[in-house]
CSV table of C-alpha atoms in Angstrom, one decimal:
chain,number,residue,atom,x,y,z
A,16,MET,CA,-265.6,-32.0,-160.6
A,17,LYS,CA,-262.9,-30.4,-162.8
A,18,ASN,CA,-260.1,-32.4,-164.0
A,19,ASN,CA,-257.4,-30.3,-162.3
A,20,ASP,CA,-259.3,-30.6,-158.9
A,21,MET,CA,-259.6,-34.2,-159.4
A,22,ARG,CA,-255.9,-34.6,-160.2
A,23,GLN,CA,-255.1,-32.7,-157.1
A,24,GLN,CA,-257.3,-34.9,-154.9
A,25,LEU,CA,-255.8,-38.1,-156.5
A,26,VAL,CA,-252.3,-36.8,-155.7
A,27,GLN,CA,-253.4,-36.3,-152.1
A,28,LEU,CA,-255.1,-39.6,-151.7
A,29,GLY,CA,-252.3,-41.6,-153.4
A,30,ASN,CA,-250.3,-42.5,-150.2
A,31,GLY,CA,-253.4,-43.6,-148.4
A,32,ALA,CA,-254.8,-45.6,-151.2
A,33,HIS,CA,-251.4,-47.1,-151.6
A,34,ALA,CA,-251.3,-48.1,-148.0
A,35,MET,CA,-254.7,-49.7,-148.2
A,36,ALA,CA,-253.8,-51.5,-151.5
A,37,THR,CA,-250.7,-52.8,-149.7
A,38,GLN,CA,-252.8,-54.3,-147.1
A,39,ILE,CA,-255.0,-56.2,-149.6
A,40,LEU,CA,-252.3,-57.1,-152.1
A,41,GLY,CA,-249.4,-57.8,-149.6
A,42,ASN,CA,-246.9,-56.1,-151.8
A,43,THR,CA,-245.9,-52.4,-152.2
A,44,ASP,CA,-245.0,-52.6,-156.0
A,45,ASP,CA,-248.3,-54.4,-156.9
A,46,ALA,CA,-250.1,-52.0,-154.8
A,47,ALA,CA,-248.6,-48.9,-156.5
A,48,ASP,CA,-249.4,-50.5,-159.9
A,49,ALA,CA,-253.0,-51.0,-158.8
A,50,VAL,CA,-253.3,-47.4,-157.6
A,51,HIS,CA,-251.7,-46.1,-161.0
A,52,ASP,CA,-254.3,-48.3,-162.8
A,53,VAL,CA,-257.1,-46.6,-161.1
A,54,PHE,CA,-255.7,-43.2,-161.5
A,55,ALA,CA,-255.6,-43.8,-165.3
A,56,LYS,CA,-259.2,-45.3,-165.3
A,57,VAL,CA,-260.6,-42.4,-163.2
A,58,LEU,CA,-258.9,-39.8,-165.4
A,59,ARG,CA,-260.0,-41.4,-168.6
A,60,LYS,CA,-263.5,-41.4,-167.5
A,61,PRO,CA,-264.0,-38.8,-164.8
A,62,HIS,CA,-267.7,-38.6,-165.4
A,63,VAL,CA,-268.1,-41.9,-163.7
A,64,TYR,CA,-267.8,-40.2,-160.3
A,65,ASN,CA,-271.2,-38.7,-159.5
A,66,ALA,CA,-270.8,-36.0,-156.8
A,67,ASP,CA,-274.5,-36.3,-155.9
A,68,LYS,CA,-273.9,-39.9,-154.7
A,69,GLY,CA,-271.3,-38.9,-152.0
A,70,PRO,CA,-267.9,-37.4,-151.5
A,71,PHE,CA,-264.9,-38.3,-153.6
A,72,THR,CA,-262.6,-40.0,-151.2
A,73,PRO,CA,-264.7,-43.0,-150.1
A,74,TRP,CA,-265.8,-43.5,-153.8
A,75,PHE,CA,-262.2,-43.4,-155.0
A,76,LEU,CA,-261.0,-45.7,-152.2
A,77,ARG,CA,-263.8,-48.1,-153.0
A,78,VAL,CA,-262.8,-48.2,-156.7
A,79,VAL,CA,-259.1,-48.9,-155.5
A,80,ARG,CA,-260.3,-51.7,-153.2
A,81,ASN,CA,-262.5,-53.3,-155.9
A,82,HIS,CA,-259.6,-53.2,-158.3
A,83,CYS,CA,-257.3,-54.9,-155.8
A,84,ILE,CA,-259.9,-57.6,-155.1
A,85,ASP,CA,-260.2,-58.2,-158.9
A,86,LEU,CA,-256.4,-58.6,-159.1
A,87,ILE,CA,-256.5,-61.2,-156.4
A,88,ARG,CA,-259.3,-63.0,-158.0
A,89,ARG,CA,-257.4,-63.2,-161.2
A,90,ARG,CA,-254.4,-64.6,-159.4
A,91,HIS,CA,-256.6,-67.2,-157.7
A,92,PRO,CA,-259.2,-68.0,-160.3
A,93,GLY,CA,-260.6,-70.8,-158.2
A,94,GLY,CA,-262.0,-68.3,-155.9
A,95,VAL,CA,-260.9,-66.4,-152.8
A,96,ASP,CA,-262.7,-65.3,-149.7
A,97,VAL,CA,-261.4,-61.7,-149.5
A,98,GLU,CA,-262.8,-61.4,-145.9
A,99,THR,CA,-260.4,-63.9,-144.6
A,100,LEU,CA,-257.6,-63.7,-147.1
A,101,SER,CA,-254.3,-64.3,-145.2
A,102,ASP,CA,-251.4,-62.1,-146.2
A,103,PRO,CA,-248.2,-63.5,-147.6
A,104,GLY,CA,-246.3,-60.9,-145.5
A,105,PRO,CA,-244.1,-58.2,-146.7
A,106,GLY,CA,-241.4,-59.2,-149.1
A,107,PRO,CA,-237.7,-58.7,-148.2
A,108,GLN,CA,-237.5,-55.6,-150.3
A,109,THR,CA,-240.4,-54.1,-148.3
A,110,SER,CA,-238.8,-55.0,-144.9
A,111,LEU,CA,-235.7,-53.1,-146.0
A,112,GLU,CA,-237.5,-50.1,-147.2
A,113,ILE,CA,-239.6,-49.2,-144.2
A,114,ALA,CA,-238.1,-47.7,-141.1
A,115,GLN,CA,-237.4,-50.0,-138.2
A,116,ARG,CA,-240.1,-48.4,-136.0
A,117,ASP,CA,-242.8,-49.0,-138.5
A,118,GLN,CA,-241.5,-52.4,-139.5
A,119,ALA,CA,-242.9,-53.9,-136.3
A,120,LEU,CA,-246.2,-52.3,-137.0
A,121,GLN,CA,-246.2,-53.3,-140.6
A,122,LEU,CA,-245.3,-56.9,-139.6
A,123,ALA,CA,-248.1,-57.0,-136.9
A,124,LEU,CA,-250.6,-55.7,-139.5
A,125,THR,CA,-249.8,-58.6,-141.8
A,126,LYS,CA,-250.8,-61.0,-139.1
A,127,LEU,CA,-254.3,-59.6,-139.1
A,128,PRO,CA,-257.2,-60.8,-141.4
A,129,ASP,CA,-257.5,-58.6,-144.5
A,130,LEU,CA,-260.6,-56.6,-143.5
A,131,GLN,CA,-259.1,-55.8,-140.1
A,132,ARG,CA,-255.9,-54.3,-141.8
A,133,GLN,CA,-258.0,-52.3,-144.1
A,134,ILE,CA,-260.3,-50.9,-141.5
A,135,ILE,CA,-257.2,-49.8,-139.4
A,136,VAL,CA,-255.6,-48.2,-142.4
A,137,LEU,CA,-258.8,-46.4,-143.4
A,138,ARG,CA,-259.4,-45.1,-139.8
A,139,ASP,CA,-256.0,-44.5,-138.2
A,140,TYR,CA,-253.8,-43.8,-141.2
A,141,MET,CA,-256.3,-42.1,-143.5
A,142,ASP,CA,-258.5,-40.6,-140.9
A,143,LEU,CA,-261.9,-41.5,-142.5
A,144,SER,CA,-265.1,-41.3,-140.5
A,145,TYR,CA,-267.1,-44.4,-139.7
A,146,ALA,CA,-269.6,-43.5,-142.3
A,147,GLU,CA,-266.9,-43.1,-145.0
A,148,ILE,CA,-265.3,-46.4,-143.9
A,149,ALA,CA,-268.7,-48.2,-144.1
A,150,SER,CA,-269.0,-46.8,-147.7
A,151,VAL,CA,-265.5,-48.0,-148.8
A,152,LEU,CA,-265.8,-51.4,-147.3
A,153,ASN,CA,-269.5,-51.8,-148.2
A,154,ILE,CA,-270.5,-52.8,-144.7
A,155,ALA,CA,-273.1,-51.5,-142.4
A,156,GLN,CA,-272.1,-48.3,-140.6
A,157,GLY,CA,-273.4,-49.8,-137.3
A,158,THR,CA,-270.7,-52.5,-137.4
A,159,VAL,CA,-267.7,-50.3,-138.2
A,160,MET,CA,-267.1,-49.5,-134.4
A,161,SER,CA,-267.1,-53.0,-133.3
A,162,ARG,CA,-264.9,-54.3,-136.2
A,163,LEU,CA,-262.6,-51.6,-135.7
A,164,HIS,CA,-262.3,-52.2,-132.1
A,165,ARG,CA,-261.7,-56.0,-132.6
A,166,ALA,CA,-259.0,-55.0,-135.2
A,167,ARG,CA,-257.2,-52.6,-132.9
A,168,MET,CA,-257.3,-55.1,-129.9
A,169,ALA,CA,-255.8,-57.7,-132.3
A,170,LEU,CA,-253.2,-55.4,-133.6
A,171,LYS,CA,-252.3,-54.4,-130.0
A,172,GLU,CA,-252.0,-58.1,-129.0
A,173,GLU,CA,-249.8,-58.7,-132.0
A,174,LEU,CA,-247.5,-55.7,-131.0
A,175,ASP,CA,-247.2,-56.8,-127.5
A,176,ARG,CA,-246.3,-60.3,-128.5
A,177,HIS,CA,-243.6,-59.2,-131.1
A,178,GLY,CA,-242.7,-55.6,-130.1
B,13,MET,CA,-278.9,-42.8,-114.2
B,14,VAL,CA,-276.4,-44.0,-116.8
B,15,ASN,CA,-274.7,-46.1,-114.3
B,16,GLU,CA,-277.9,-47.9,-113.6
B,17,LYS,CA,-278.3,-48.9,-117.2
B,18,ARG,CA,-274.7,-49.9,-117.6
B,19,PRO,CA,-273.2,-51.3,-114.4
B,20,LEU,CA,-269.5,-50.8,-113.8
B,21,GLU,CA,-268.6,-54.6,-113.9
B,22,LYS,CA,-269.6,-54.5,-117.6
B,23,HIS,CA,-266.6,-53.1,-119.5
B,24,VAL,CA,-267.2,-50.5,-122.1
B,25,GLY,CA,-265.4,-52.5,-124.8
B,26,GLU,CA,-265.8,-51.2,-128.4
B,27,LEU,CA,-267.1,-47.8,-127.0
B,28,LEU,CA,-263.4,-47.1,-126.2
B,29,SER,CA,-262.6,-47.0,-130.0
B,30,GLY,CA,-265.8,-44.9,-130.7
B,31,PHE,CA,-264.5,-42.6,-127.8
B,32,ILE,CA,-261.1,-41.9,-129.2
B,33,ASP,CA,-262.6,-41.5,-132.7
B,34,GLY,CA,-265.1,-39.0,-131.6
B,35,GLU,CA,-268.0,-41.1,-132.9
B,36,LEU,CA,-270.1,-41.5,-129.8
B,37,THR,CA,-273.1,-39.7,-128.7
B,38,GLN,CA,-272.9,-37.4,-125.7
B,39,GLN,CA,-274.5,-40.0,-123.5
B,40,GLN,CA,-272.1,-42.6,-124.5
B,41,ARG,CA,-269.2,-40.4,-124.0
B,42,GLN,CA,-270.4,-39.6,-120.5
B,43,TRP,CA,-270.7,-43.2,-119.8
B,44,VAL,CA,-267.2,-44.0,-121.0
B,45,THR,CA,-265.6,-41.2,-119.0
B,46,LEU,CA,-267.4,-42.2,-115.8
B,47,HIS,CA,-266.6,-45.8,-116.3
B,48,CYS,CA,-262.9,-45.1,-117.0
B,49,ASP,CA,-262.7,-43.1,-113.9
B,50,GLU,CA,-263.7,-46.1,-111.9
B,51,CYS,CA,-262.2,-49.0,-114.0
B,52,ASP,CA,-258.4,-49.4,-114.2
B,53,GLU,CA,-258.6,-52.0,-116.9
B,54,CYS,CA,-260.6,-49.9,-119.3
B,55,ARG,CA,-258.6,-46.8,-118.5
B,56,GLN,CA,-255.4,-48.7,-119.4
B,57,ASP,CA,-257.1,-49.9,-122.5
B,58,LEU,CA,-258.1,-46.4,-123.5
B,59,ALA,CA,-254.5,-45.1,-123.1
B,60,ARG,CA,-253.1,-48.1,-125.2
B,61,LEU,CA,-255.6,-47.6,-127.9
B,62,GLN,CA,-254.9,-43.9,-128.1
B,63,ALA,CA,-251.2,-44.6,-128.2
B,64,LEU,CA,-251.7,-47.2,-130.9
B,65,ARG,CA,-253.8,-44.8,-133.0
B,66,GLU,CA,-251.1,-42.2,-132.8
B,67,ARG,CA,-248.5,-44.7,-133.8
B,68,ILE,CA,-250.4,-45.8,-136.8
B,69,GLY,CA,-251.3,-42.1,-137.7
B,70,ASN,CA,-247.5,-41.2,-137.5
B,71,ALA,CA,-246.3,-44.3,-139.4
B,72,ARG,CA,-245.1,-44.4,-143.0
B,73,LEU,CA,-247.1,-47.1,-144.5
B,74,SER,CA,-246.5,-45.8,-147.9
B,75,GLU,CA,-243.1,-44.6,-149.2
B,76,VAL,CA,-244.4,-43.3,-152.5
B,77,GLY,CA,-244.0,-39.4,-152.7
B,78,GLU,CA,-246.7,-37.2,-154.2
B,79,ASP,CA,-244.4,-36.2,-157.1
B,80,GLN,CA,-244.4,-39.8,-158.1
B,81,TRP,CA,-248.2,-40.0,-158.1
B,82,ARG,CA,-248.3,-36.8,-160.1
B,83,GLU,CA,-245.9,-38.0,-162.7
B,84,ASN,CA,-247.5,-41.4,-163.2
B,85,MET,CA,-251.0,-39.9,-163.4
B,86,ASN,CA,-250.8,-39.2,-167.1
B,87,ASP,CA,-252.7,-41.6,-169.4
B,88,PRO,CA,-250.5,-44.4,-170.7
B,89,ILE,CA,-251.8,-43.8,-174.2
B,90,VAL,CA,-251.0,-40.2,-174.1
B,91,GLN,CA,-247.5,-41.0,-172.7
B,92,SER,CA,-246.7,-43.6,-175.3
B,93,SER,CA,-247.9,-41.6,-178.3
B,94,ARG,CA,-245.9,-38.6,-177.1
B,95,SER,CA,-242.7,-40.9,-176.9
B,96,ILE,CA,-243.4,-42.2,-180.4
B,97,GLY,CA,-243.8,-38.7,-181.6
B,98,TRP,CA,-240.5,-37.5,-180.2
B,99,LEU,CA,-238.8,-40.6,-181.6
B,100,LEU,CA,-240.1,-40.0,-185.1
B,101,ILE,CA,-239.1,-36.3,-185.1
B,102,ILE,CA,-235.6,-37.1,-183.8
B,103,ALA,CA,-235.2,-40.0,-186.3
B,104,GLY,CA,-236.3,-37.8,-189.2
B,105,MET,CA,-234.0,-34.8,-188.2
B,106,LEU,CA,-231.0,-37.3,-187.9
B,107,VAL,CA,-231.6,-38.7,-191.4
B,108,ILE,CA,-232.1,-35.1,-192.8
B,109,ALA,CA,-228.8,-33.9,-191.0
B,110,GLY,CA,-227.0,-36.9,-192.4
B,111,ILE,CA,-228.0,-36.4,-195.9
B,112,GLY,CA,-227.1,-32.7,-195.6
B,113,LEU,CA,-223.7,-33.6,-194.1
B,114,PHE,CA,-223.0,-36.0,-196.9
B,115,ALA,CA,-224.0,-33.5,-199.6
B,116,PHE,CA,-221.9,-30.8,-198.0
B,117,ILE,CA,-218.8,-33.0,-197.7
B,118,PHE,CA,-218.9,-34.7,-201.1
B,119,GLY,CA,-221.2,-32.6,-203.2
B,120,SER,CA,-220.2,-29.0,-202.6
B,121,ASP,CA,-217.5,-27.0,-204.5
B,122,LEU,CA,-215.9,-25.5,-201.4
B,123,SER,CA,-212.2,-26.3,-200.7
B,124,ILE,CA,-211.3,-28.6,-197.7
B,125,GLY,CA,-210.2,-25.7,-195.6
B,126,GLU,CA,-213.6,-23.9,-196.1
B,127,LYS,CA,-215.4,-27.1,-195.3
B,128,LEU,CA,-213.5,-27.6,-192.1
B,129,LEU,CA,-214.1,-24.0,-191.1
B,130,MET,CA,-217.9,-24.6,-191.7
B,131,ILE,CA,-217.9,-27.8,-189.7
B,132,ALA,CA,-216.1,-26.1,-186.8
B,133,VAL,CA,-218.7,-23.3,-186.7
B,134,TYR,CA,-221.8,-25.5,-186.9
B,135,GLY,CA,-220.2,-28.1,-184.6
B,136,GLY,CA,-219.6,-25.4,-182.0
B,137,LEU,CA,-223.1,-24.2,-182.2
B,138,ALA,CA,-224.5,-27.8,-181.9
B,139,SER,CA,-222.2,-28.4,-178.9
B,140,LEU,CA,-223.4,-25.2,-177.2
B,141,PHE,CA,-227.0,-26.1,-177.9
B,142,PHE,CA,-226.7,-29.6,-176.4
B,143,SER,CA,-224.9,-28.3,-173.3
B,144,VAL,CA,-227.6,-25.7,-172.7
B,145,LEU,CA,-230.4,-28.3,-173.3
B,146,ARG,CA,-228.7,-30.8,-170.9
B,147,GLN,CA,-228.5,-28.2,-168.2
B,148,ARG,CA,-232.2,-27.3,-168.7
B,149,LEU,CA,-233.2,-30.9,-168.5
B,150,ILE,CA,-231.3,-31.5,-165.3
B,151,GLU,CA,-232.8,-28.3,-163.7
B,152,ARG,CA,-236.2,-29.4,-164.8
B,153,LYS,CA,-235.9,-32.8,-163.2
B,154,THR,CA,-234.8,-31.4,-159.9
B,155,ASP,CA,-236.8,-28.2,-159.6
B,156,LYS,CA,-239.3,-28.8,-156.9
B,157,TYR,CA,-241.2,-25.7,-157.8
B,158,LYS,CA,-241.9,-26.8,-161.3
B,159,ASP,CA,-245.6,-27.7,-160.7
B,160,VAL,CA,-246.4,-24.4,-158.9
B,161,GLU,CA,-249.1,-22.7,-160.9
B,162,ILE,CA,-248.9,-18.9,-161.0
């Protein structure tokens, strides 16, 4: 892939990657830093991406996700189960920044387990296919539907409870 | 035939998500459609899930603009080396200008009137240069078409 094409794709993926990183790290500033780090890494070594192994979007999101998990592991050297990582919730700055309508949604998302938040963002916010989601999250494609459904039902319950 | 395999009392569950995502086989889609025609609970769940999906899709979960991603995409090493380069050039030019000014004021044979006249001319030129430069920099920062490639 040409460098300019890659830059253009990265710009378009920036917000989605940021939304996903926010769900993992629980903080928009840390998430933005993480996405910038990955941008720099990818642009420094663009040959690392092999187009024969699949499309760019899931590959890039997987790199972002792995980077975020590395950051969390560095914060908690004792070991963290990223599958069940509970979120600290949005900081006060985050709550002020987001619109009121989305605030309830963001808050409800923070109540879900880490993987459920990510799967919802990947599907409903970024519009990835089940195959791409499986690739990003490194899970079997056959389990995406059931996981996503559980996540949506859990989110719906949270929203019903708190608005 | 489908109904025989999947009785009405068994809700479609996760297939609802597959249905709204367009990830079901034709047979599964038929089954969900038939089931939702008969089952109020699943029909309501389907409507709620569709509304939820739309809400998430329209939400702003990231407030960072594309311009910001573009600006921050440059390699930090390139950015810092560029900053250092500019700093060195500006510092060198200031030192040279200082030495030149000192030599002009204290070292030349011109009268005070001639010196003041020269200072006024060069001072005016420098003032105009910085005014134009400042305007250009402000325009560059706010020009939303700056990245359009022709």
